[in-house]
Coordinates of C-alpha atoms and ligand atoms in Angstrom, one line a residue:
M26 CA 7.5 23.0 -57.3
S27 CA 8.3 20.2 -59.3
L28 CA 10.3 17.4 -57.4
F29 CA 11.0 14.5 -60.0
L30 CA 11.5 15.9 -63.7
V31 CA 11.8 12.9 -66.1
N32 CA 12.5 13.5 -69.8
R33 CA 11.2 10.7 -71.9
Y34 CA 13.5 9.7 -74.9
L35 CA 12.2 11.4 -77.8
A36 CA 13.7 10.4 -81.2
E37 CA 14.7 13.4 -83.6
E38 CA 12.8 15.0 -86.1
E39 CA 12.8 12.6 -89.3
D40 CA 12.3 13.2 -92.5
G41 CA 8.4 13.1 -93.0
S42 CA 9.5 11.3 -96.2
A43 CA 10.9 8.3 -94.5
S44 CA 8.4 5.1 -94.7
K45 CA 6.7 3.7 -91.4
E46 CA 8.9 0.6 -91.4
T47 CA 12.2 2.5 -91.8
R48 CA 11.9 4.8 -88.8
S49 CA 10.8 1.7 -86.5
Q50 CA 14.2 0.1 -88.1
L51 CA 16.4 2.9 -87.5
L52 CA 14.7 3.2 -83.6
L53 CA 15.3 -0.3 -83.2
A54 CA 18.8 -0.1 -84.0
K55 CA 19.2 3.1 -81.8
L56 CA 18.0 1.5 -79.0
Q57 CA 20.4 -2.0 -79.1
Q58 CA 23.0 0.8 -79.3
K59 CA 22.6 2.0 -76.1
A60 CA 21.6 -1.1 -74.7
K61 CA 25.1 -2.4 -75.7
E62 CA 27.0 0.8 -74.0
K63 CA 25.3 0.3 -71.5
Q64 CA 27.0 -3.0 -70.9
Q65 CA 30.1 -2.3 -71.5
R66 CA 29.2 0.6 -68.5
S67 CA 28.2 -1.7 -66.2
L68 CA 31.1 -4.0 -66.9
M69 CA 33.6 -1.3 -66.4
E70 CA 32.1 -0.4 -63.7
R71 CA 32.8 -3.8 -61.6
P72 CA 35.2 -3.7 -58.5
S73 CA 38.7 -3.3 -60.0
K74 CA 41.3 -5.0 -58.0
G75 CA 42.1 -1.3 -56.4
Q76 CA 39.4 -0.7 -54.9
T77 CA 39.3 -1.2 -50.9
S78 CA 38.1 -3.4 -48.7
Q79 CA 36.7 -1.1 -46.6
Q80 CA 34.5 -0.5 -49.7
Q81 CA 33.6 -4.1 -50.6
K82 CA 32.7 -4.4 -46.7
R83 CA 30.2 -1.9 -47.0
K84 CA 28.4 -3.1 -50.2
K85 CA 28.2 -6.6 -48.1
R86 CA 26.9 -5.3 -45.5
K87 CA 23.7 -3.7 -47.2
P88 CA 20.5 -5.8 -45.8
E89 CA 19.0 -9.0 -48.0
G90 CA 16.5 -8.0 -50.4
S91 CA 18.3 -4.2 -50.7
H92 CA 19.6 -5.2 -54.3
E93 CA 19.8 -1.8 -56.0
S94 CA 20.6 -1.1 -59.4
P95 CA 23.5 0.5 -60.5
Q96 CA 21.7 3.6 -61.5
H97 CA 20.5 3.7 -58.1
K98 CA 24.0 3.6 -56.4
K99 CA 25.5 5.6 -59.0
R100 CA 22.0 8.2 -58.1
K101 CA 23.6 8.0 -54.6
T102 CA 27.1 9.2 -55.4
Q103 CA 26.2 11.8 -58.1
A104 CA 25.0 14.6 -55.5
V105 CA 25.3 18.0 -56.9
P106 CA 23.8 21.8 -55.6
L107 CA 20.7 22.4 -57.1
C108 CA 19.4 25.2 -55.0
A109 CA 19.8 28.3 -55.4
P110 CA 22.2 29.9 -53.0
D111 CA 19.6 31.9 -51.3
S112 CA 17.0 29.1 -51.0
D113 CA 15.5 27.4 -48.0
I114 CA 16.6 24.1 -49.1
P115 CA 19.3 22.5 -47.4
N116 CA 21.5 21.8 -50.3
K117 CA 22.4 18.0 -49.1
L118 CA 18.7 17.3 -49.1
V119 CA 18.3 17.6 -53.2
K120 CA 20.4 15.2 -55.1
K121 CA 20.4 15.0 -59.2
K122 CA 20.2 12.0 -61.4
K123 CA 22.1 12.0 -64.4
T124 CA 21.7 9.0 -67.1
H125 CA 21.3 9.0 -70.3
E126 CA 17.9 8.1 -70.8
S127 CA 16.3 10.4 -68.0
E128 CA 17.6 13.3 -66.0
F129 CA 15.4 13.7 -62.7
T130 CA 16.0 14.6 -58.7
V131 CA 15.9 12.7 -56.0
L132 CA 15.3 13.5 -52.4
G133 CA 18.1 12.6 -49.7
G134 CA 20.0 13.1 -47.0
F135 CA 18.0 11.0 -44.8
E136 CA 20.7 9.0 -43.4
N137 CA 19.8 7.4 -39.5
K138 CA 21.7 10.0 -37.0
A139 CA 21.9 9.4 -33.5
I140 CA 19.4 11.3 -31.5
Q141 CA 21.0 13.9 -29.4
K142 CA 20.4 13.5 -25.9
V143 CA 18.7 16.1 -23.9
H144 CA 19.9 17.2 -20.9
R145 CA 17.1 19.0 -18.5
V146 CA 17.4 22.3 -17.5
L147 CA 15.7 23.2 -14.4
P148 CA 14.8 26.5 -14.0
Q149 CA 17.0 28.8 -11.2
W150 CA 14.2 28.5 -8.4
L151 CA 13.9 24.9 -8.7
A152 CA 17.8 24.4 -9.5
Q153 CA 18.1 26.5 -6.1
P154 CA 16.3 26.5 -3.2
D155 CA 16.6 27.9 0.3
V156 CA 17.9 24.2 1.7
I157 CA 16.5 23.0 5.0
H158 CA 18.3 21.0 7.7
K159 CA 17.2 17.0 7.4
D160 CA 18.4 16.6 10.8
I161 CA 15.4 17.7 13.2
K162 CA 17.0 17.2 16.2
S163 CA 20.5 18.5 15.8
N164 CA 18.6 21.8 14.1
L165 CA 15.5 23.0 16.9
V166 CA 15.8 26.8 17.0
P167 CA 14.2 28.2 19.9
I168 CA 10.6 29.7 19.5
A169 CA 11.9 32.7 21.0
S170 CA 14.7 33.4 18.3
I171 CA 11.6 34.0 15.5
T172 CA 11.5 37.7 15.6
G173 CA 8.1 39.4 14.6
L174 CA 5.6 36.6 16.2
A175 CA 3.1 38.1 18.6
P176 CA 3.9 37.2 22.4
Q177 CA 0.3 35.6 22.5
L178 CA 1.5 33.1 20.0
I179 CA 4.8 32.1 21.5
R180 CA 2.9 32.0 24.4
K181 CA 0.3 29.3 22.5
L182 CA 3.2 27.7 20.9
Q183 CA 4.5 26.6 24.6
N184 CA 1.0 25.9 26.3
N185 CA 0.9 23.2 23.2
G186 CA 4.5 21.5 24.3
I187 CA 6.6 23.7 21.9
Q188 CA 9.7 25.1 22.6
H189 CA 11.4 25.0 19.1
F190 CA 10.7 25.4 16.0
F191 CA 12.0 22.5 13.7
P192 CA 13.8 23.3 10.7
V193 CA 11.3 23.8 7.8
Q194 CA 8.9 26.1 10.5
A195 CA 12.6 28.2 11.2
E196 CA 12.8 28.7 7.5
V197 CA 10.0 29.5 6.0
I198 CA 8.1 30.9 9.2
P199 CA 10.1 34.2 8.8
A200 CA 9.9 33.9 5.1
I201 CA 6.4 34.3 5.2
L202 CA 6.1 36.5 7.3
E203 CA 8.4 39.1 5.8
S204 CA 6.4 38.9 3.1
T205 CA 3.6 40.3 5.1
E206 CA 5.9 43.0 6.9
Q207 CA 4.4 46.2 4.8
G208 CA 1.0 45.0 5.8
L209 CA -1.9 42.2 3.9
L210 CA -3.1 44.5 1.3
V211 CA 0.1 45.4 -0.3
G212 CA 3.8 43.4 -1.3
R213 CA 6.9 44.7 -0.3
G214 CA 7.4 48.0 -2.4
G215 CA 4.2 47.4 -3.7
Y216 CA 4.6 44.4 -5.6
K217 CA 2.9 41.3 -5.3
P218 CA 4.7 39.0 -2.8
R219 CA 6.5 35.8 -3.8
D220 CA 4.9 32.3 -3.6
I221 CA 6.0 30.1 -1.7
C222 CA 6.8 26.2 -2.2
V223 CA 8.3 23.6 0.2
S224 CA 9.7 20.3 0.1
A225 CA 10.5 18.4 2.9
P226 CA 9.8 14.8 4.9
T227 CA 7.3 13.4 6.6
G228 CA 6.5 14.3 9.5
S229 CA 9.3 17.2 9.5
G230 CA 6.2 19.5 10.9
K231 CA 5.4 20.8 7.6
T232 CA 1.6 22.1 9.1
L233 CA 2.5 24.5 11.7
A234 CA 5.2 26.1 9.0
F235 CA 1.9 27.7 7.5
V236 CA -0.5 27.9 10.6
I237 CA 1.5 30.0 12.5
P238 CA 2.3 33.0 9.9
V239 CA -1.2 32.4 8.8
I240 CA -2.3 32.7 12.9
Q241 CA 0.0 35.4 13.2
M242 CA -1.9 38.2 10.5
R243 CA -4.3 38.5 13.5
F244 CA -1.5 40.2 15.3
H245 CA -0.4 42.3 12.5
P246 CA -1.2 45.6 13.5
Q247 CA -2.7 46.6 10.1
A248 CA -4.8 43.7 10.6
L249 CA -5.4 44.6 14.4
M250 CA -7.1 47.7 13.8
E251 CA -8.8 46.3 10.7
R252 CA -10.4 43.2 12.6
V253 CA -13.3 44.7 13.1
V254 CA -14.4 43.1 9.6
C255 CA -14.4 39.2 9.5
E256 CA -13.4 38.3 5.7
V257 CA -11.8 35.3 4.6
R258 CA -8.3 35.7 4.8
A259 CA -6.7 32.0 4.3
L260 CA -8.0 29.1 2.7
A261 CA -6.1 26.1 2.8
V262 CA -7.2 23.3 1.0
L263 CA -6.4 19.2 0.9
P264 CA -7.1 16.3 -0.9
T265 CA -9.0 14.4 1.9
K266 CA -11.6 14.9 4.4
E267 CA -9.7 13.3 6.9
L268 CA -6.3 15.6 6.3
A269 CA -8.9 18.3 6.1
Q270 CA -10.0 17.4 9.1
Q271 CA -6.5 17.1 10.9
V272 CA -5.5 20.8 9.6
C273 CA -8.7 22.6 10.6
T274 CA -7.8 20.9 14.6
V275 CA -4.5 22.5 14.3
F276 CA -5.7 26.3 13.1
T277 CA -8.7 25.8 15.8
S278 CA -6.2 25.0 18.5
Y279 CA -3.9 28.2 17.6
A280 CA -6.9 30.6 16.9
E281 CA -8.5 29.9 20.5
G282 CA -8.5 33.0 22.1
T283 CA -7.5 35.5 19.2
G284 CA -11.2 36.0 18.0
L285 CA -10.3 34.2 14.2
K286 CA -12.8 31.8 13.1
V287 CA -12.0 28.5 11.5
V288 CA -14.3 26.7 9.2
M289 CA -14.8 23.8 7.9
L290 CA -15.8 22.1 3.7
A291 CA -15.3 19.1 3.6
G292 CA -18.9 17.3 3.7
Q293 CA -18.6 16.4 7.2
K294 CA -21.9 18.5 7.5
S295 CA -24.9 19.2 5.7
F296 CA -24.1 21.4 3.0
A297 CA -26.6 23.8 4.4
A298 CA -24.7 23.8 7.5
E299 CA -21.6 24.7 6.1
Q300 CA -23.0 27.7 4.6
T301 CA -24.6 28.7 7.7
S302 CA -21.2 28.8 9.0
L303 CA -19.8 30.9 6.5
S304 CA -21.7 34.0 6.5
E305 CA -25.4 35.6 7.8
L306 CA -27.3 38.4 6.5
R307 CA -26.9 41.8 8.5
G308 CA -28.4 44.8 8.7
G309 CA -29.7 43.4 4.5
R310 CA -25.7 42.9 3.8
R311 CA -24.3 39.5 3.9
R312 CA -21.0 39.1 6.5
S313 CA -18.3 36.4 6.5
L314 CA -18.3 34.5 9.6
A315 CA -15.1 32.9 8.6
D316 CA -11.4 34.0 8.3
I317 CA -10.0 30.8 8.1
V318 CA -11.5 28.3 5.3
V319 CA -10.1 24.9 5.7
A320 CA -11.8 22.9 2.6
T321 CA -11.6 20.1 0.2
P322 CA -11.3 20.4 -3.3
G323 CA -14.9 19.0 -4.7
R324 CA -16.8 21.0 -1.5
L325 CA -14.9 24.5 -2.1
V326 CA -15.9 24.4 -5.7
D327 CA -19.4 23.2 -4.9
H328 CA -19.5 26.4 -2.1
I329 CA -18.2 28.8 -5.1
N330 CA -20.7 27.4 -8.1
K331 CA -23.9 27.6 -6.0
N332 CA -22.5 31.2 -4.4
S333 CA -23.3 29.6 -1.1
G334 CA -21.9 33.6 1.2
L335 CA -18.4 32.2 0.8
C336 CA -16.3 35.4 -0.6
L337 CA -12.8 34.9 -1.7
G338 CA -12.5 38.9 -2.4
H339 CA -10.0 39.5 0.9
L340 CA -8.1 36.3 0.6
R341 CA -4.5 36.6 0.9
F342 CA -3.2 33.3 1.7
L343 CA -4.0 30.3 -0.8
V344 CA -2.5 26.6 1.1
M345 CA -2.3 23.9 -0.7
D346 CA -1.5 21.1 1.5
E347 CA 0.2 17.9 -0.3
A348 CA 0.8 19.9 -3.2
D349 CA 1.1 17.4 -5.9
R350 CA -1.5 15.6 -5.0
M351 CA -3.7 18.4 -5.5
V352 CA -1.7 19.2 -8.8
D353 CA -2.9 16.1 -10.1
S354 CA -6.3 16.6 -9.2
M355 CA -6.1 20.4 -11.5
H356 CA -8.1 18.2 -13.9
Q357 CA -10.9 19.1 -11.2
L358 CA -10.5 22.6 -12.3
W359 CA -10.5 23.6 -8.3
L360 CA -7.9 26.1 -8.6
S361 CA -9.2 27.9 -11.7
H362 CA -12.8 28.7 -9.3
V363 CA -10.8 30.0 -7.0
V364 CA -8.8 32.3 -9.2
K365 CA -11.9 33.3 -10.3
A366 CA -14.0 34.0 -7.1
V367 CA -10.5 35.7 -5.5
H368 CA -11.1 38.4 -8.7
T369 CA -14.5 38.9 -8.3
P370 CA -14.7 42.4 -5.9
P371 CA -16.4 41.7 -3.2
N372 CA -19.9 42.5 -2.7
G373 CA -20.7 46.3 -2.6
A374 CA -16.9 46.8 -3.1
E375 CA -16.9 47.2 -7.3
G376 CA -15.4 50.2 -8.3
R377 CA -14.6 51.6 -4.7
A378 CA -11.8 49.9 -3.2
I379 CA -8.3 51.7 -3.5
F380 CA -6.6 47.9 -3.7
R381 CA -8.1 46.0 -6.0
R382 CA -7.0 42.6 -7.8
T383 CA -6.5 41.7 -11.6
E384 CA -6.0 37.9 -13.6
P385 CA -2.2 37.7 -12.9
V386 CA -0.4 39.3 -15.7
H387 CA 3.2 40.4 -16.5
V388 CA 4.5 42.9 -14.1
T389 CA 4.0 46.5 -15.3
A390 CA 4.1 49.8 -13.6
A391 CA 0.4 50.4 -15.3
S392 CA -0.7 46.8 -14.0
L393 CA 0.5 47.7 -10.8
S394 CA -1.1 51.2 -10.2
P395 CA -3.6 51.3 -8.2
P396 CA -1.8 48.8 -5.6
Q397 CA -2.8 45.5 -5.8
M398 CA -4.2 43.3 -3.3
P399 CA -2.1 40.4 -3.0
L400 CA -2.7 36.6 -3.2
Q401 CA 0.4 34.3 -2.1
K402 CA 0.0 31.1 -2.4
L403 CA 1.8 28.6 -0.3
L404 CA 2.5 25.0 -1.4
F405 CA 3.6 22.1 0.6
S406 CA 4.7 18.6 0.2
A407 CA 6.8 15.6 0.8
T408 CA 7.3 14.9 -3.0
L409 CA 6.5 17.8 -4.7
T410 CA 7.0 17.5 -8.1
Q411 CA 9.6 19.0 -9.8
N412 CA 8.1 18.7 -13.3
P413 CA 8.0 22.3 -14.1
E414 CA 5.1 21.4 -16.8
K415 CA 3.1 20.5 -13.6
L416 CA 4.2 23.5 -11.4
Q417 CA 3.0 25.9 -14.4
Q418 CA -0.8 24.9 -13.8
L419 CA -0.6 26.4 -10.9
G420 CA 0.3 29.9 -12.2
L421 CA 3.0 30.5 -9.6
H422 CA 4.0 34.5 -9.1
Q423 CA 7.9 34.3 -9.0
P424 CA 8.5 31.0 -6.8
R425 CA 10.3 30.6 -4.3
L426 CA 11.4 26.7 -3.6
F427 CA 12.2 25.9 0.2
S428 CA 13.8 22.1 0.0
S429 CA 16.1 19.8 1.6
I430 CA 16.9 18.2 -1.8
H431 CA 18.8 20.0 -3.5
A432 CA 18.6 19.6 -7.2
Q433 CA 21.4 19.8 -9.8
P434 CA 20.5 22.6 -12.9
N435 CA 21.1 20.3 -15.5
S436 CA 20.2 16.6 -13.4
T437 CA 18.6 14.0 -15.7
P438 CA 15.5 12.3 -14.0
A439 CA 16.8 8.6 -12.6
A440 CA 13.3 7.0 -13.8
P441 CA 10.6 8.1 -16.0
G442 CA 7.7 8.5 -13.3
L443 CA 10.5 8.9 -11.0
A444 CA 11.3 12.0 -9.5
P445 CA 14.7 13.4 -10.9
D446 CA 16.7 13.5 -7.8
G447 CA 14.6 11.4 -5.4
F448 CA 13.3 12.7 -1.9
D449 CA 14.2 12.8 1.3
F450 CA 13.5 10.2 3.7
P451 CA 13.2 11.1 7.5
Q452 CA 16.1 10.5 9.5
G453 CA 14.7 8.0 12.1
L454 CA 13.6 5.4 9.9
T455 CA 14.4 1.9 9.1
E456 CA 13.8 0.3 5.9
Y457 CA 13.3 -3.7 5.9
Y458 CA 11.7 -5.7 2.8
V459 CA 10.7 -9.2 3.5
P460 CA 11.0 -12.3 1.1
C461 CA 7.5 -13.5 1.2
T462 CA 5.3 -15.9 -0.8
L463 CA 1.2 -15.6 -1.3
S464 CA 0.3 -18.5 1.3
N465 CA 2.5 -16.7 4.1
K466 CA 1.9 -13.4 4.0
P467 CA -1.2 -13.4 6.6
L468 CA 1.1 -15.6 8.9
L469 CA 3.7 -13.1 9.0
I470 CA 1.6 -10.3 9.8
L471 CA 0.6 -12.5 12.7
H472 CA 3.8 -12.8 13.5
F473 CA 5.0 -9.5 13.4
I474 CA 2.4 -8.7 16.3
L475 CA 1.8 -11.9 18.2
R476 CA 5.8 -12.8 18.2
M477 CA 7.7 -10.0 17.5
K478 CA 5.4 -7.5 19.8
L479 CA 5.5 -4.8 16.8
I480 CA 2.6 -3.3 18.0
P481 CA 0.6 -0.5 17.0
I482 CA 1.3 -1.5 13.1
L483 CA -0.4 0.3 10.5
C484 CA -0.3 -1.7 7.6
F485 CA -1.3 -1.0 4.2
T486 CA -2.9 -2.9 0.9
N487 CA -3.4 -1.9 -2.1
S488 CA -7.4 -2.7 -2.3
R489 CA -10.1 -2.1 0.0
E490 CA -11.2 -5.7 -0.8
T491 CA -7.5 -7.0 0.5
A492 CA -7.6 -5.2 3.6
H493 CA -11.0 -6.3 4.3
R494 CA -10.5 -9.8 4.2
L495 CA -7.1 -9.3 6.3
F496 CA -8.7 -7.8 8.5
L497 CA -11.6 -10.7 9.0
L498 CA -8.7 -13.3 8.9
V499 CA -6.5 -11.9 11.8
Q500 CA -10.1 -11.1 13.5
L501 CA -10.9 -14.4 13.1
F502 CA -7.5 -16.1 14.1
G503 CA -7.9 -14.2 17.3
G504 CA -5.5 -12.7 19.8
V505 CA -5.2 -9.3 17.9
H506 CA -7.3 -5.7 18.2
A507 CA -7.3 -5.3 14.7
A508 CA -9.6 -3.0 12.5
E509 CA -9.6 -1.9 8.5
F510 CA -9.4 1.9 7.3
S511 CA -10.6 2.5 4.0
S512 CA -13.6 3.8 1.6
R513 CA -15.7 1.1 3.2
L514 CA -16.2 2.6 6.3
S515 CA -18.6 5.8 6.6
P516 CA -16.2 9.3 7.2
G517 CA -17.9 8.8 11.2
D518 CA -16.5 5.2 11.7
R519 CA -13.3 6.3 10.4
K520 CA -13.0 9.0 12.5
K521 CA -13.7 6.9 14.6
T522 CA -11.1 4.2 13.9
L523 CA -8.4 6.6 13.8
K524 CA -9.1 7.5 17.4
E525 CA -8.9 4.4 18.8
F526 CA -6.2 3.4 17.0
E527 CA -4.5 6.5 18.5
Q528 CA -5.3 5.6 21.7
G529 CA -3.7 2.3 21.5
K530 CA -7.1 0.2 21.9
V531 CA -6.6 -1.1 18.3
Q532 CA -2.9 -2.6 17.4
L533 CA -3.5 -3.5 14.0
L534 CA -4.9 -0.7 11.8
I535 CA -5.5 -2.4 8.3
S536 CA -5.6 0.5 5.5
T537 CA -5.8 1.2 1.9
D538 CA -3.9 5.1 1.0
A539 CA -6.8 6.8 2.4
A540 CA -4.6 6.9 5.4
A541 CA -1.4 6.9 3.2
R542 CA -0.9 10.5 3.0
G543 CA -0.7 13.6 5.8
I544 CA -2.6 11.3 8.5
D545 CA -0.3 12.4 11.6
I546 CA -1.2 9.5 14.4
N547 CA 1.1 9.7 17.3
G548 CA 2.7 6.8 18.1
V549 CA 2.7 3.9 14.9
K550 CA 6.1 2.5 15.6
C551 CA 5.8 0.6 12.6
V552 CA 4.5 0.2 9.0
V553 CA 3.9 -2.9 7.2
N554 CA 3.5 -2.9 3.6
Y555 CA 1.2 -5.9 2.7
D556 CA 1.2 -5.3 -0.2
A557 CA 4.3 -3.7 -2.3
P558 CA 2.7 0.0 -3.2
Q559 CA 3.3 0.6 -7.4
F560 CA 4.9 4.4 -6.9
V561 CA 7.6 5.4 -5.2
R562 CA 5.8 8.9 -3.6
T563 CA 2.8 6.0 -2.3
Y564 CA 6.1 4.3 -0.4
I565 CA 7.3 7.6 0.6
H566 CA 4.0 8.9 1.8
R567 CA 2.9 5.1 3.7
I568 CA 6.3 4.6 5.6
G569 CA 6.0 8.2 6.7
R570 CA 3.3 7.5 8.6
T571 CA 5.7 6.1 11.1
A572 CA 9.7 8.0 12.3
R573 CA 7.5 11.1 12.3
A574 CA 8.8 14.4 14.0
G575 CA 12.2 13.3 14.7
K576 CA 11.3 10.2 16.3
S577 CA 12.7 6.6 15.1
G578 CA 10.4 4.2 13.3
L579 CA 10.5 0.8 11.5
A580 CA 9.1 0.2 7.6
F581 CA 8.6 -3.3 6.6
T582 CA 7.7 -4.2 3.2
F583 CA 6.6 -7.9 1.9
L584 CA 8.2 -8.8 -1.5
F585 CA 7.6 -11.7 -3.4
R586 CA 10.7 -12.7 -5.5
V587 CA 9.8 -11.6 -9.1
Q588 CA 9.1 -7.9 -7.0
E589 CA 11.8 -7.6 -5.4
K590 CA 14.5 -6.3 -8.4
R591 CA 12.1 -3.4 -9.3
F592 CA 10.9 -2.5 -5.9
L593 CA 14.3 -2.1 -4.7
Q594 CA 15.5 -0.1 -7.9
M595 CA 12.6 2.2 -7.3
V596 CA 13.7 2.6 -3.4
Q597 CA 17.2 2.8 -3.8
Q598 CA 16.8 5.8 -7.3
A599 CA 14.5 7.7 -4.5
G600 CA 16.8 8.2 -2.3
S601 CA 16.3 5.8 0.1
P602 CA 19.6 5.4 3.0
G603 CA 19.4 1.6 2.6
I604 CA 16.6 -1.1 2.6
Q605 CA 17.6 -4.1 4.3
K606 CA 16.4 -7.7 4.0
Q607 CA 14.5 -9.4 6.9
L608 CA 13.9 -13.0 6.8
I609 CA 11.3 -14.8 8.6
K610 CA 12.5 -18.2 9.1
P611 CA 8.9 -20.9 8.1
Q612 CA 10.3 -22.5 11.6
S613 CA 8.7 -19.4 12.9
L614 CA 5.6 -19.9 11.4
Q615 CA 4.6 -23.6 11.7
S616 CA 3.3 -23.5 15.3
M617 CA 0.9 -21.1 14.0
E618 CA 0.2 -22.8 10.3
A619 CA -2.6 -25.5 11.9
R620 CA -4.5 -22.7 13.5
Y621 CA -4.6 -20.7 10.2
E622 CA -5.8 -23.2 8.5
Q623 CA -8.6 -23.5 10.6
T624 CA -8.9 -19.8 10.3
L625 CA -9.0 -20.1 6.4
Q626 CA -12.0 -21.7 6.2
E627 CA -14.1 -19.9 8.7
L628 CA -13.2 -16.9 6.4
A629 CA -14.8 -18.7 3.5
S630 CA -17.6 -19.2 5.1
V631 CA -17.7 -15.4 6.9
L632 CA -17.1 -14.2 3.4
K633 CA -20.1 -16.7 1.5
D634 CA -22.7 -14.9 4.0
E635 CA -21.4 -11.0 3.4
K636 CA -21.5 -12.2 -0.1
A637 CA -25.2 -13.8 0.3
K638 CA -25.8 -10.4 2.3
Y639 CA -25.0 -7.6 -0.5
Ligands
ATP714 N1 8.2 22.6 16.7 C1 7.6 21.3 17.1 N2 7.9 20.7 17.9 C2 7.5 19.3 18.4 N3 6.5 18.8 18.0 C3 6.3 19.3 16.5 C4 6.6 20.4 16.5 N4 5.9 21.0 14.8 C5 5.6 19.8 14.6 N5 5.7 19.0 15.4 C6 4.7 17.3 15.3 O1 5.6 16.7 14.1 C7 4.3 16.4 14.0 C8 4.6 15.9 12.4 O2 4.3 17.1 11.9 P1 3.1 17.4 10.9 O3 1.9 16.8 10.5 O4 3.0 18.8 10.4 O5 4.4 16.7 9.6 P2 4.2 16.9 8.0 O6 5.4 17.2 7.6 O7 2.5 18.0 7.7 O8 3.7 15.4 7.7 P3 3.3 15.1 6.0 O9 4.3 15.3 5.5 O10 3.2 13.2 6.6 O11 2.3 15.1 5.8 C9 3.0 16.5 14.4 O12 2.5 15.8 15.9 C10 3.1 18.0 15.2 O13 2.6 17.9 16.3

């Protein structure tokens, strides 16, 4: 299609007899005539008195340098439809320019238009969750009132000092139990059970919300009959070794005496040792030695890829704790490895299984025949993403959300990178920020311990170097039992340090974000953000190490003046009930200053020695 049509000037056919000279004179005369007409026309087009002041203003407003020829102006006003009525091209986009000399079409109609604001519309399941009560203490539910729990399990809970379920447990445990009502190998009515997502504050008891239903499967009538064969029925995936260890301990404690075997694949033991604990060869066939596997994603994929004897063909529950973090690590593709392993028929069962597994597709009558062996995903987090695109990567099946935050269906995000409607903060938490300078920061933490006696303190820094230097400085200053916790330490040392902190042998634990998520340390009264966290999720997880299980706790964040505005805004948008300013007067720190100066010099020489060593 030609967009521009330029009709060139063509002189009328001349008599072939006319001389060359006469022809050019005639041509010149015609051109002069046309120029004269044009001049007259442009004089007539000058603004007359009758023109409105609005029209004149509009002309004046044109940016400098945008002078247009009279023809150009005219071109803009003479818009006539050029398209055929049934054409796909909007008429307003094509304008026709008519002058005496030429006739061509120009494109137009590209004026700036205000971009329409697009309102975020959440899918129904995210917008309307099953609501979990925020207040733990006033919403405790007696354990006996949850139907379907085996008496042995109730006794075990009581032995562990648990008489009541927390709100998240009271909501989620019955929902998971309900999905196993028809047996472990088929869902209700033959359908695959719905996947479950849980978003509840830090320390609200999410771990037991998945541990109890998984252990309960041992007491399911069908499971009791089938238990002769040990198979991996539940897999819990956690982002770090420490978290895997913590969850493994809870599983082991509740599995004790039930016959269920819990195996951890997190690199705490050698690969070969983990392999031995997974399966054994008996009668020429490989048999599983694990019912429940707790793993970190990397180690899990290693076992799947190296075919180490981990068979996931009978997996019934896939638990993702700290699910938002697990979604972020999706680039590791661990989930696709798991899903593939889950859909690989168990050894020797090809073709003869009554129940089978097919990759998730649209549910049709044909896809459900023969009956599916269901895999149910259970997601838990204190900061579960509401980003449907991210959640989609998890391939959830008709998910059901339990949340203490009720999002509005068409709510708009608070700020880029923040959760749309904020997060829920533990009820017993009191937040403070402490204005500080670079030089008085270490003095402030010493003041908190030595003067304010706020022990034990879990203190977070943004890097392991800062954690190490602060640890050395506090140690050299004296009077405080301090320890550091970061990737500088071996897994064994990290475990030992956490234990000593829990036992009260360490008063100040200086940590990187390695201890920010999920770690459940009993009795942490106070969290200090020595370095302000950059992201709101990090803040929520850090401060969530205190005020757990309905208890109270304090969180302090040291802020430079330049950080205050952004940080306070971030915390407010995240849904904080309020953060108060805590001023520490310079006089309060004065008495420590002389010793502090001396310590700084000692620190310099210690760091120099360390540098020389490595
Ligand atoms: N029903 C209960 N009664 C008494 N204590 C409980 C109960 N449920 C859990 N707890 C205790 O509450 C503490 C926090 O539980 P848990 O670690 O499961 O929290 P969480 O929600 O997973 O926290 P985070 O989001 O930080 O991982 C634990 O010490 C746990 O033993």
